[in-house]
Tab-separated table of C-alpha atoms and ligand atoms in Angstrom:
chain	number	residue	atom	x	y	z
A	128	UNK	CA	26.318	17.130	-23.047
A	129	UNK	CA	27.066	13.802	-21.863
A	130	UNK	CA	24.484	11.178	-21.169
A	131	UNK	CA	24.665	8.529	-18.550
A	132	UNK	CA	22.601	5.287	-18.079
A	133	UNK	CA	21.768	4.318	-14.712
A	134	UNK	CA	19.651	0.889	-14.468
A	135	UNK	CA	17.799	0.030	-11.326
A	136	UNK	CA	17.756	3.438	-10.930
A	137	UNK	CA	13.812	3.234	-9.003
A	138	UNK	CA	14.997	0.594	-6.269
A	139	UNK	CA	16.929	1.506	-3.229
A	140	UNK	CA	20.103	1.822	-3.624
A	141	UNK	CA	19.989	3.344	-7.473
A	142	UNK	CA	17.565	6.145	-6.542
A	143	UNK	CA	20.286	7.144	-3.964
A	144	UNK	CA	22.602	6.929	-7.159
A	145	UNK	CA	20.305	8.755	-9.184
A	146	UNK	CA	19.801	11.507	-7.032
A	147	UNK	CA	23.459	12.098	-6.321
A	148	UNK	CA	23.959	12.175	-9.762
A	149	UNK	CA	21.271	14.475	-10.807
A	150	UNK	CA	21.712	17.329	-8.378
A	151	UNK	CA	25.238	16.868	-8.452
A	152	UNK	CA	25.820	16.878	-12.590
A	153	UNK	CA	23.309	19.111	-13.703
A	154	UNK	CA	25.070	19.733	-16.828
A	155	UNK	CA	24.794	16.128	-17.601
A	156	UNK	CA	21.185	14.138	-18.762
A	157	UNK	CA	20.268	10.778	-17.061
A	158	UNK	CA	18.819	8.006	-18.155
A	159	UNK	CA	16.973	6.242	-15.912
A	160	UNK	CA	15.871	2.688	-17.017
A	161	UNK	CA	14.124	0.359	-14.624
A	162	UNK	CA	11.387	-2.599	-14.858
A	163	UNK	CA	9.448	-1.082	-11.884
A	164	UNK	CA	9.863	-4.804	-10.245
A	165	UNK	CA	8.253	-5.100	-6.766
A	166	UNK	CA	11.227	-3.431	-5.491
A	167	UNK	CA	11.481	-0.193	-7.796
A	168	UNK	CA	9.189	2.653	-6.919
A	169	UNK	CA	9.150	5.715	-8.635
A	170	UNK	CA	7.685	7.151	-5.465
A	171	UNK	CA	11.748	6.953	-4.310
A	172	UNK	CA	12.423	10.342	-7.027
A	173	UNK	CA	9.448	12.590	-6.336
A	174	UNK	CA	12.221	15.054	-5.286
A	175	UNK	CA	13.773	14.518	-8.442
A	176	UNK	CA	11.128	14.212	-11.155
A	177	UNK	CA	11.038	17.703	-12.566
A	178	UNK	CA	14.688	17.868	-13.126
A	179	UNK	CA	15.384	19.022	-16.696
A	180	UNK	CA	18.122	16.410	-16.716
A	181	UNK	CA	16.444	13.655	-15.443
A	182	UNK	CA	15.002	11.084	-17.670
A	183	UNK	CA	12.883	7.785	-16.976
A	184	UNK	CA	12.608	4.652	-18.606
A	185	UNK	CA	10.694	1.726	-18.565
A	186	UNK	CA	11.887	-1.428	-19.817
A	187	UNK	CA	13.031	-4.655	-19.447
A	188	UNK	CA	17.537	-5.234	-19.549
A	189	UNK	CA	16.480	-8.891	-20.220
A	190	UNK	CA	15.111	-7.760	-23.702
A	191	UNK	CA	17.891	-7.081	-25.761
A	192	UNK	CA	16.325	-5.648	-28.478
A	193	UNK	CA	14.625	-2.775	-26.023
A	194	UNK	CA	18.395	-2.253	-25.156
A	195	UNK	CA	20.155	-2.010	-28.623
A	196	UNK	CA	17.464	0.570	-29.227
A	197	UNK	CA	17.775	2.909	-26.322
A	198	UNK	CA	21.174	2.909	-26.994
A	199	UNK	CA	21.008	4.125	-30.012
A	200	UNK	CA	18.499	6.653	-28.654
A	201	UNK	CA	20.111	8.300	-26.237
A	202	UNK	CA	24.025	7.617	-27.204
A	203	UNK	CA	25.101	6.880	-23.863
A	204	UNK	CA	28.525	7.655	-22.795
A	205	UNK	CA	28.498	5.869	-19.675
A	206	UNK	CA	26.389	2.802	-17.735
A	207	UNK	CA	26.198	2.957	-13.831
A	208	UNK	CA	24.825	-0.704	-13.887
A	209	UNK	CA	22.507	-1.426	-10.528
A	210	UNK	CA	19.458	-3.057	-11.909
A	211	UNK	CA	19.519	-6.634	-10.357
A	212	UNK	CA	16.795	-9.243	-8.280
A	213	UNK	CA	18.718	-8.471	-5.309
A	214	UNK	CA	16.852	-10.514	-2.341
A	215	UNK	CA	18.889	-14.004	-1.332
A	216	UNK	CA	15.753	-15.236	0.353
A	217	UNK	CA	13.747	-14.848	-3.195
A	218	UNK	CA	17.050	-16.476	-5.095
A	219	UNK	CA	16.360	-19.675	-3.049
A	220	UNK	CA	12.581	-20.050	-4.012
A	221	UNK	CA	12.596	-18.332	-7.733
A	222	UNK	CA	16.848	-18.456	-9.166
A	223	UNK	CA	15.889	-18.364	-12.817
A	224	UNK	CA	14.263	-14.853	-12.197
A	225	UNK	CA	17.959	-14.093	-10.941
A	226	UNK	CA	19.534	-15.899	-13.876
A	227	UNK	CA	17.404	-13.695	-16.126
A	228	UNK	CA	17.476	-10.485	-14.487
A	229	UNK	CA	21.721	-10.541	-13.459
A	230	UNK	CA	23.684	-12.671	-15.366
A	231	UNK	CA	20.951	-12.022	-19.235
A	232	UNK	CA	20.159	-8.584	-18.331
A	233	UNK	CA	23.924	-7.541	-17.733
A	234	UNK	CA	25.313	-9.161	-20.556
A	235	UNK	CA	22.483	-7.460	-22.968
A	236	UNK	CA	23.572	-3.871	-21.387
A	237	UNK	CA	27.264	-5.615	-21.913
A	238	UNK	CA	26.889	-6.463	-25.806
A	239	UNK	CA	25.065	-3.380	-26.711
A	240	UNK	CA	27.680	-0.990	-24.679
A	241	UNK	CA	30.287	-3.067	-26.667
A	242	UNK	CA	28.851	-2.942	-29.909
A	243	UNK	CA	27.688	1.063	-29.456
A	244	UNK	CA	30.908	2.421	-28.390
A	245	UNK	CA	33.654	0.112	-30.299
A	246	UNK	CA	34.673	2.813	-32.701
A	247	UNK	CA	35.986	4.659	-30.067
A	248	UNK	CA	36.106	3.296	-26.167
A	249	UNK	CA	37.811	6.588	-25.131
A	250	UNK	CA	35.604	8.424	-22.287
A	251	UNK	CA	33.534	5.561	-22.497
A	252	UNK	CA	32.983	3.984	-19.214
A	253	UNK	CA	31.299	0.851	-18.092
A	254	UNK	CA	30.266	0.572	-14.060
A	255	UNK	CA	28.934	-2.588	-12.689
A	256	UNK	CA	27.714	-2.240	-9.136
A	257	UNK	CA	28.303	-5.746	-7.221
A	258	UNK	CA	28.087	-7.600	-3.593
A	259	UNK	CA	30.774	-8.636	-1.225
A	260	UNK	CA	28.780	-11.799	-1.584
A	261	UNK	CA	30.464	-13.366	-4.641
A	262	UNK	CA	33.690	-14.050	-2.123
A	263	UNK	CA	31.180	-16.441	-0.778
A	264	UNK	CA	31.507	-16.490	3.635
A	265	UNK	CA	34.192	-15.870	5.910
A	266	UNK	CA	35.213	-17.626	9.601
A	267	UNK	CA	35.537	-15.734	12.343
A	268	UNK	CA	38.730	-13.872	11.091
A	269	UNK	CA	39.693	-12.328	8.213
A	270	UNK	CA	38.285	-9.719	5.577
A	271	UNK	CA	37.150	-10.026	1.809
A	272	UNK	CA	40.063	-8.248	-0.435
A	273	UNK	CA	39.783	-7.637	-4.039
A	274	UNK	CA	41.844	-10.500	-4.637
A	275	UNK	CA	39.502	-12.589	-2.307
A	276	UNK	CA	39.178	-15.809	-4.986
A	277	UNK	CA	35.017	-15.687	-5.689
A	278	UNK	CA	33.186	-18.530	-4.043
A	279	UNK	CA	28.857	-17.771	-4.234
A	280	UNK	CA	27.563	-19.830	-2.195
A	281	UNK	CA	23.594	-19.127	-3.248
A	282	UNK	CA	21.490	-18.346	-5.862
A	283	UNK	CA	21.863	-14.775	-5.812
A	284	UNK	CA	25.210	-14.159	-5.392
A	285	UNK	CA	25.996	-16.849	-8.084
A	286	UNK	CA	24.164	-14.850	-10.489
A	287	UNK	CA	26.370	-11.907	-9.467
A	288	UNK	CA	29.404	-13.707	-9.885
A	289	UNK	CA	28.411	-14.360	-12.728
A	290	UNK	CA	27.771	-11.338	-14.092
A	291	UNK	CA	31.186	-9.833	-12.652
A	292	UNK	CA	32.605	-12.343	-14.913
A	293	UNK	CA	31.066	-11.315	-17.868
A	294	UNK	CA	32.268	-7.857	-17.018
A	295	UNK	CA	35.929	-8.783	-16.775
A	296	UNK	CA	35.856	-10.878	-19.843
A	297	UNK	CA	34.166	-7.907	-21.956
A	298	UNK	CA	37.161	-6.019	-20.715
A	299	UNK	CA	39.762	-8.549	-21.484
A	300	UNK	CA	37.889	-9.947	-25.173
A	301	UNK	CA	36.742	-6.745	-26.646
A	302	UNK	CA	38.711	-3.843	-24.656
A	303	UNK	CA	35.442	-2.663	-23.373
A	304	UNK	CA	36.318	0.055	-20.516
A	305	UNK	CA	34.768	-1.457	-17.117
A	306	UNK	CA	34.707	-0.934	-13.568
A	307	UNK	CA	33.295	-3.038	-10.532
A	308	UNK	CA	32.692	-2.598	-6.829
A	309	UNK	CA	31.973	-4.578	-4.495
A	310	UNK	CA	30.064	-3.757	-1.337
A	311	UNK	CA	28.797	-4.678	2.113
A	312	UNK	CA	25.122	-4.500	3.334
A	313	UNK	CA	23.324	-1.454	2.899
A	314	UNK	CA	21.096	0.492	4.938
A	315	UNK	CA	18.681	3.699	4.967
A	316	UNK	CA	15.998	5.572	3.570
A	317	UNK	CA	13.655	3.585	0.916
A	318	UNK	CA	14.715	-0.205	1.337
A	319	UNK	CA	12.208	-2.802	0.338
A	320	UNK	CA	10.992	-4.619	3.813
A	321	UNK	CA	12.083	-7.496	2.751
A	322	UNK	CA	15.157	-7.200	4.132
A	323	UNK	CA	16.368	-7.027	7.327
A	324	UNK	CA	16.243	-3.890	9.094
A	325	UNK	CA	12.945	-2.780	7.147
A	326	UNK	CA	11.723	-5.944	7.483
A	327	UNK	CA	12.343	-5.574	11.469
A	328	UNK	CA	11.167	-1.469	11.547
A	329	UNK	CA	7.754	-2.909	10.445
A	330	UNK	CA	7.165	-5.367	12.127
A	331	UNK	CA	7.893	-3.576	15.147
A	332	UNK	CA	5.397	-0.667	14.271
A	333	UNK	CA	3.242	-3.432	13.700
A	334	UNK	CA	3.786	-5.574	17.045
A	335	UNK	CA	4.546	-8.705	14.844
A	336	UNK	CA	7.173	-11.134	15.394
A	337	UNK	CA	10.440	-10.452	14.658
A	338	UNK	CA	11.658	-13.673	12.993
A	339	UNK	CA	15.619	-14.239	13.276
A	340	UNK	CA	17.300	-17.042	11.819
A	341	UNK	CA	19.093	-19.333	13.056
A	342	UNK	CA	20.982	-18.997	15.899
A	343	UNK	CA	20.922	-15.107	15.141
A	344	UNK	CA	24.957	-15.052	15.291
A	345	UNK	CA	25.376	-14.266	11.441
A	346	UNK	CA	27.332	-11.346	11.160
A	347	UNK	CA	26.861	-8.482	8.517
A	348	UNK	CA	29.301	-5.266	8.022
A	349	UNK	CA	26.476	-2.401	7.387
A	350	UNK	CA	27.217	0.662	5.641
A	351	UNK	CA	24.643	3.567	4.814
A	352	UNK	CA	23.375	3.551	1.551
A	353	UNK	CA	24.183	7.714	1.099
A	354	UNK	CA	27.710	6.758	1.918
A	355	UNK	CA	27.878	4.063	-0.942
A	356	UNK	CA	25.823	6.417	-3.697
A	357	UNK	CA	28.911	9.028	-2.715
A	358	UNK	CA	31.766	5.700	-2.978
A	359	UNK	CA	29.646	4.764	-6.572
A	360	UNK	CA	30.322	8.760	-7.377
A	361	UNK	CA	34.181	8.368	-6.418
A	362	UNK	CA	34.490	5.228	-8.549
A	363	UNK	CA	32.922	6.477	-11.494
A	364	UNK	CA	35.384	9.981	-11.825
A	365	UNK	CA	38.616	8.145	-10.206
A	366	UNK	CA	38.598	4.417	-10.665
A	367	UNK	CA	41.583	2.951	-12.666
A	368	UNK	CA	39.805	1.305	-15.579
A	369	UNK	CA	39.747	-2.466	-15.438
A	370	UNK	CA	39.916	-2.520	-11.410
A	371	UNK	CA	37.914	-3.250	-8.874
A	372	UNK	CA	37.103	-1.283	-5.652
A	373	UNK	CA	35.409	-3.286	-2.286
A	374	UNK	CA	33.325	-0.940	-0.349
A	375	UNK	CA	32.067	-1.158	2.985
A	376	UNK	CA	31.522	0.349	6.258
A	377	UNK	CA	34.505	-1.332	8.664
A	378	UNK	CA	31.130	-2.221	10.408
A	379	UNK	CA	30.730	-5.303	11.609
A	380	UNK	CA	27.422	-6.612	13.528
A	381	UNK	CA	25.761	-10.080	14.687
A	382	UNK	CA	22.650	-9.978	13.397
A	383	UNK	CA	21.306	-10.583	17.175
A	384	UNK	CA	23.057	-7.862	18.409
A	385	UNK	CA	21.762	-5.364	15.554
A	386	UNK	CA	18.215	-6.323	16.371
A	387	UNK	CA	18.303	-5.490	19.908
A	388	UNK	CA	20.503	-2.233	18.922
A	389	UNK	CA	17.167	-1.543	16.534
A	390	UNK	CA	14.690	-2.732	19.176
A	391	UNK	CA	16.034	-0.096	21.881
A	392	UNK	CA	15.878	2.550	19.452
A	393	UNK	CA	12.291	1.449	18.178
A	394	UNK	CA	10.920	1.680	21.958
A	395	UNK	CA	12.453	4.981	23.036
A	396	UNK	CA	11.012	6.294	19.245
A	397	UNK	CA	7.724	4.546	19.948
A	398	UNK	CA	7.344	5.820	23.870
A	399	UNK	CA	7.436	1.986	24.630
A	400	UNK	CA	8.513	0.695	27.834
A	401	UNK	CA	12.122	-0.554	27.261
A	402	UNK	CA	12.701	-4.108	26.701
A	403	UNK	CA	9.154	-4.916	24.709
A	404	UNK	CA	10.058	-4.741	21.519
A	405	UNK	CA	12.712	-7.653	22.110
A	406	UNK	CA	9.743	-9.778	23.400
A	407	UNK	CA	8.834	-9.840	19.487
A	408	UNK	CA	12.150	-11.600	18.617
A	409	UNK	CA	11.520	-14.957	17.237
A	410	UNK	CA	14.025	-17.480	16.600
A	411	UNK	CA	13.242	-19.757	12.967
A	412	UNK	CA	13.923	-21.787	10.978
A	413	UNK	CA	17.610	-21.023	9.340
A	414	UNK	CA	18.072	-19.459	5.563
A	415	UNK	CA	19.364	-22.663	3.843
A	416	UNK	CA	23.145	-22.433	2.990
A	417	UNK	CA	22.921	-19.062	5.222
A	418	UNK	CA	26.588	-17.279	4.965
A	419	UNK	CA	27.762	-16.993	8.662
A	420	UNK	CA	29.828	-13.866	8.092
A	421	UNK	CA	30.656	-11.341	5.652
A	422	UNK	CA	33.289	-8.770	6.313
A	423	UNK	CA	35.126	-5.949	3.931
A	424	UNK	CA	38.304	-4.649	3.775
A	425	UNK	CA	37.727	-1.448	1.911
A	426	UNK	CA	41.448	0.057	2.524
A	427	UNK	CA	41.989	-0.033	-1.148
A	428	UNK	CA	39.079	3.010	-1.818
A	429	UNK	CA	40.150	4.375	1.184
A	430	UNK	CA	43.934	4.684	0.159
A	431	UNK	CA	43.874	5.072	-3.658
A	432	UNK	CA	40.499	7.127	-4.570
A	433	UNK	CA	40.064	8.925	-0.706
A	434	UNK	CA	36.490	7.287	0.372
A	435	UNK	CA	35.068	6.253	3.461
A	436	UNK	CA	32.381	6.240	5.458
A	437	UNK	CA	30.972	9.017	6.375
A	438	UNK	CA	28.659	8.552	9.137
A	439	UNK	CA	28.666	6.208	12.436
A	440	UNK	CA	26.043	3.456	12.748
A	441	UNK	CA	24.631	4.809	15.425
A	442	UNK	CA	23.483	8.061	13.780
A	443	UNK	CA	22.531	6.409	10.347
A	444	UNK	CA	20.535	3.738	12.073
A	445	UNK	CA	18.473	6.528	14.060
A	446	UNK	CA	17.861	8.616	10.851
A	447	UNK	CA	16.637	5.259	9.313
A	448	UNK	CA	14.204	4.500	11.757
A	449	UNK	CA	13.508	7.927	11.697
A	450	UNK	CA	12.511	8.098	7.935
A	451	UNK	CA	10.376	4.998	8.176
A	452	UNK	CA	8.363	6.104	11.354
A	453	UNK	CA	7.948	9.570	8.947
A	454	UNK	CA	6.774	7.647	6.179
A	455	UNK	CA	4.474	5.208	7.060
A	456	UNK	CA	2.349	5.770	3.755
A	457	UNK	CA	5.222	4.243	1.894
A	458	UNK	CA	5.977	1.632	4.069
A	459	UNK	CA	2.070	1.068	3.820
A	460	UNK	CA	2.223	1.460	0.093
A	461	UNK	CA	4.655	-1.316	-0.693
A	462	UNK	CA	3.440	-3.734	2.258
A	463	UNK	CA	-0.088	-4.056	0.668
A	464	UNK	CA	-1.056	-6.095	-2.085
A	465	UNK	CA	1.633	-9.466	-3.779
A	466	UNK	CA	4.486	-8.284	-0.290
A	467	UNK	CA	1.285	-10.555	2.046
A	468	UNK	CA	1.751	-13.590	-0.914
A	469	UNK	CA	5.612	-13.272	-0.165
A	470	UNK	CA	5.455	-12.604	3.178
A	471	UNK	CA	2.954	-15.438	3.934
A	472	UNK	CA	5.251	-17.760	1.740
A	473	UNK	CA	8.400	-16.963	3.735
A	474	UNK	CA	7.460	-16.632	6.787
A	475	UNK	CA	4.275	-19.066	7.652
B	779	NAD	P1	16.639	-3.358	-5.203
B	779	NAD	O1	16.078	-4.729	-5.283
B	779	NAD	O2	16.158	-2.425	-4.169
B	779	NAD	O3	16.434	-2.609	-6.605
B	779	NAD	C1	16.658	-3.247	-7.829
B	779	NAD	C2	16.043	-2.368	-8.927
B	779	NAD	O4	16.273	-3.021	-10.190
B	779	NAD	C3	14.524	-2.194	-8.794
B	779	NAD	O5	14.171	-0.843	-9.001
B	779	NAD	C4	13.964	-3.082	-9.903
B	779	NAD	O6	12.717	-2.604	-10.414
B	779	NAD	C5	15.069	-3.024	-10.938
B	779	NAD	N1	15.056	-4.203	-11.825
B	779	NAD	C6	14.990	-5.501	-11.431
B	779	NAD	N2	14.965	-6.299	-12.509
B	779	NAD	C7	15.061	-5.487	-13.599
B	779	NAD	C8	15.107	-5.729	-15.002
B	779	NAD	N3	15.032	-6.968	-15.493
B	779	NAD	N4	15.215	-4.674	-15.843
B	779	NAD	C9	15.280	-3.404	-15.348
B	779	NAD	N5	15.225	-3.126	-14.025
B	779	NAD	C10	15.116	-4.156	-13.162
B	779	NAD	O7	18.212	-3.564	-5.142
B	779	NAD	P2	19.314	-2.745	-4.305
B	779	NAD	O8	19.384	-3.288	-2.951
B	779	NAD	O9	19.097	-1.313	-4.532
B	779	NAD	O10	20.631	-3.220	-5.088
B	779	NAD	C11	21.088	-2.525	-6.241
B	779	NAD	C12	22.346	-3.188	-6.760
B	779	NAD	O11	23.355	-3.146	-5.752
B	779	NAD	C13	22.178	-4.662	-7.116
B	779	NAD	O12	22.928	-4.914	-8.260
B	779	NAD	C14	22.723	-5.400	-5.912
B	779	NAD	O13	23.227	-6.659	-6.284
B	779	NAD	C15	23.816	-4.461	-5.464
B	779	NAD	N6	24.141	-4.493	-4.028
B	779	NAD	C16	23.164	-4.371	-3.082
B	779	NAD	C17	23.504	-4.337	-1.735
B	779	NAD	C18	22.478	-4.178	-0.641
B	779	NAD	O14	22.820	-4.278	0.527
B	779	NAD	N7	21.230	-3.906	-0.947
B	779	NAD	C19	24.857	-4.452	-1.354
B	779	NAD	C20	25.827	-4.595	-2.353
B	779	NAD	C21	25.453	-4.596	-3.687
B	780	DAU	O1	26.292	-8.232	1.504
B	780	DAU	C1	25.602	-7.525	0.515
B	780	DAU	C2	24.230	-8.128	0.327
B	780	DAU	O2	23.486	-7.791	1.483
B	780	DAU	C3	23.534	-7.618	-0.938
B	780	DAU	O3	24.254	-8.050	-2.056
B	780	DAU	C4	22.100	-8.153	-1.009
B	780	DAU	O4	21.442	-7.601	-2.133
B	780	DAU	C5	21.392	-7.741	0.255
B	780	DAU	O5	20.081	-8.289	0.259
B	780	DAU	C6	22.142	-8.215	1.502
B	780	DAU	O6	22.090	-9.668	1.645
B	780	DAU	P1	21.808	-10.357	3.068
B	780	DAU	O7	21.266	-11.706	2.820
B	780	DAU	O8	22.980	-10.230	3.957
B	780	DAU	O9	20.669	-9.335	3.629
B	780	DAU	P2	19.296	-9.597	4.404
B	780	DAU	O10	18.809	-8.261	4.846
B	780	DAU	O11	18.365	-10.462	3.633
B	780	DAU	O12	19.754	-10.409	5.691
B	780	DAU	C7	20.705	-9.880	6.592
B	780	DAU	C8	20.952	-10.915	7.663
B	780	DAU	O13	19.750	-11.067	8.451
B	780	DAU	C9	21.245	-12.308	7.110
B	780	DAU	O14	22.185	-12.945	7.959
B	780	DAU	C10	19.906	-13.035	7.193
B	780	DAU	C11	19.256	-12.408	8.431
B	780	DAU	N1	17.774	-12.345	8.383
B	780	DAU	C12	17.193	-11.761	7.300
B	780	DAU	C13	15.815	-11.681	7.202
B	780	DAU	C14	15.161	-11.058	5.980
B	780	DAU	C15	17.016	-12.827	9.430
B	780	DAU	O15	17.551	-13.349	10.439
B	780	DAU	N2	15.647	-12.757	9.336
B	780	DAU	C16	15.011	-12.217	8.263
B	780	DAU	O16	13.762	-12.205	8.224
């Protein structure tokens, strides 16, 4: 039976991961390992949890002895690497928690992967799940490529860059079998409110300002975070080993534009009269070194391995809405307690 590691496998996008992978692989046990940070909830896997081939883990990929041993424990086969701080906004007040956490914590999984497996690298697989971010921010034309030359431009995705690079060179030093994507923004079911179409469904519930910033003319390319679990699936069986795949959702948005898209949506779900949730929208002060556009051209997944999107914004953003106004005991949940510190931080 093969075994497969999946880190970060209790935050948002890894528990779509992890549930793909469990229903779908039932002959196969994983592992999931995750810190339970502010953003991982194991609330995410209820529907999961009984599995006989689901596992979970707590621990830390920042200690390095924690790692050796659970690899030795379980004898992975393969590491579907998503465990990450993932918030730009948080990278900008706390980086060294992103220095620990992306660049530390993915060269520990790294080392021990290497080290376990160097006997024999055959069937051995290492995936490390990026951002379109490490290309750094585009003008008004053009699209990040593979061979887009990497240019971070904060905190957060430095730390990813970084850790990208660490993946090539494991592949290039020591042979170690590696693959990367890189994707767009994601959106859906179980994302932290920090972020900005959570961030924006509360607040709405909530009749509390919606705080844009900047001019609001930042543009995003959105894909739904089902539709990058499935690309993640695709990767993992067809990837050439040693490439890298850019995934997104040929889906490109101001961030202005989205909000009123979500506002509409939010009234008619609501039964508010048309046009009040945009009286919420508040312009602020700008993110510092904000990226004005990100944009992916994922014609290489499309073409070689036969992904794409699979549903239209439209639909996905109603279905997200829809899961949050269904769930308000999670959204609850994870608002209460340290989220007022951050929010009051942030925001005040
Ligand atoms: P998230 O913040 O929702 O979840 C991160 C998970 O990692 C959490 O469960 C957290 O508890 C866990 N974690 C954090 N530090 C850890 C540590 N030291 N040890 C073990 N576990 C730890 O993040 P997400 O949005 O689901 O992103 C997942 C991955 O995908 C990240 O690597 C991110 O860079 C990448 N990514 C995200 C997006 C996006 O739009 N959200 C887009 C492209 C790529
Ligand atoms: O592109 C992929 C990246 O997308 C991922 O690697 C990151 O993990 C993920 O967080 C996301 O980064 P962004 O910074 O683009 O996402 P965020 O939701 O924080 O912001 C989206 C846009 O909305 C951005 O232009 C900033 C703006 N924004 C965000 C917040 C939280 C606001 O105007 N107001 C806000 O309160």
């Amino acid at each position: 039976m093969k075994t497969i590691l999946i880190t970060g496998g209790a935050g948002f996008i890894g528990s779509h991961v992890v549930r793909l992978f469990v229903n779908k692989y039932p002959d196969t046990q994983i592992v999931n390992l995750d810190k339970l940070t502010y953003a991982g909830n194991l609330e995410n896997l209820k529907d999961v949890e009984q599995k006989s081939n689901y596992n979970f883990v707590k621990g830390d990929i920042v200690d390095s002895n924690f790692i050796n041993d659970l690899f030795k424990k379980y004898q992975f086969d393969s590491v579907i690497h998503l465990a990450a701080e993932s918030h730009v906004d948080r990278s900008i007040s706390n980086p060294l928690e992103f220095i620990q956490t992306n660049v530390v914590g993915t060269f520990n999984l790294l080392n021990s992967a290497k080290n376990y497996w160097s006997d024999n690298f055959n069937g051995k697989l290492f995936y490390h799940v990026s951002t379109d971010e490490v290309y750094g921010s585009l003008g008004a034309e053009g699209f990040f490529l593979e061979t887009t030359p990497y240019d971070p431009q904060s905190p957060y995705s430095s730390s990813k860059a970084s850790s990208d690079h660490f993946v090539r060179a494991y592949g290039n030093t020591y042979g170690l079998p590696f693959v990367i994507s890189n994707c767009s923004n994601n959106y859906g079911e179980n994302q932290f409110p920090e972020k900005l179409i959570p961030l924006f469904i509360n607040n709405i519930r909530n009749n509390k300002s919606l705080p844009v910033y900047g001019d609001g003319l930042f543009t995003r390319d959105w894909l739904y975070v089902v539709d990058h679990a499935k690309a993640i699936d695709t990767v993992f069986k067809n990837g050439k080993i040693g490439d890298t795949y850019n995934i997104g959702g040929f889906n490109e948005w101001t961030n202005i534009d989205l909000i009123k898209l979500l506002c509409g949506i939010m009234d008619e779900k609501l039964g508010r009269e048309q046009g009040s949730s945009e009286q919420l929208i508040t312009f602020v002060k700008d993110r510092p070194g904000h990226d004005k556009r990100y944009a992916i051209d994922a014609t290489k997944i499309k073409t070689e391995l036969g992904w794409e999107p699979s549903l239209q914004f439209a639909e996905g953003l109603e279905k997200t809405i829809d899961w949050y106004l269904n769930n308000k005991d999670w959204l609850d949940n994870v608002t209460s307690g340290e989220y007022q510190n951050y929010y009051q931080n942030q925001y005040q």
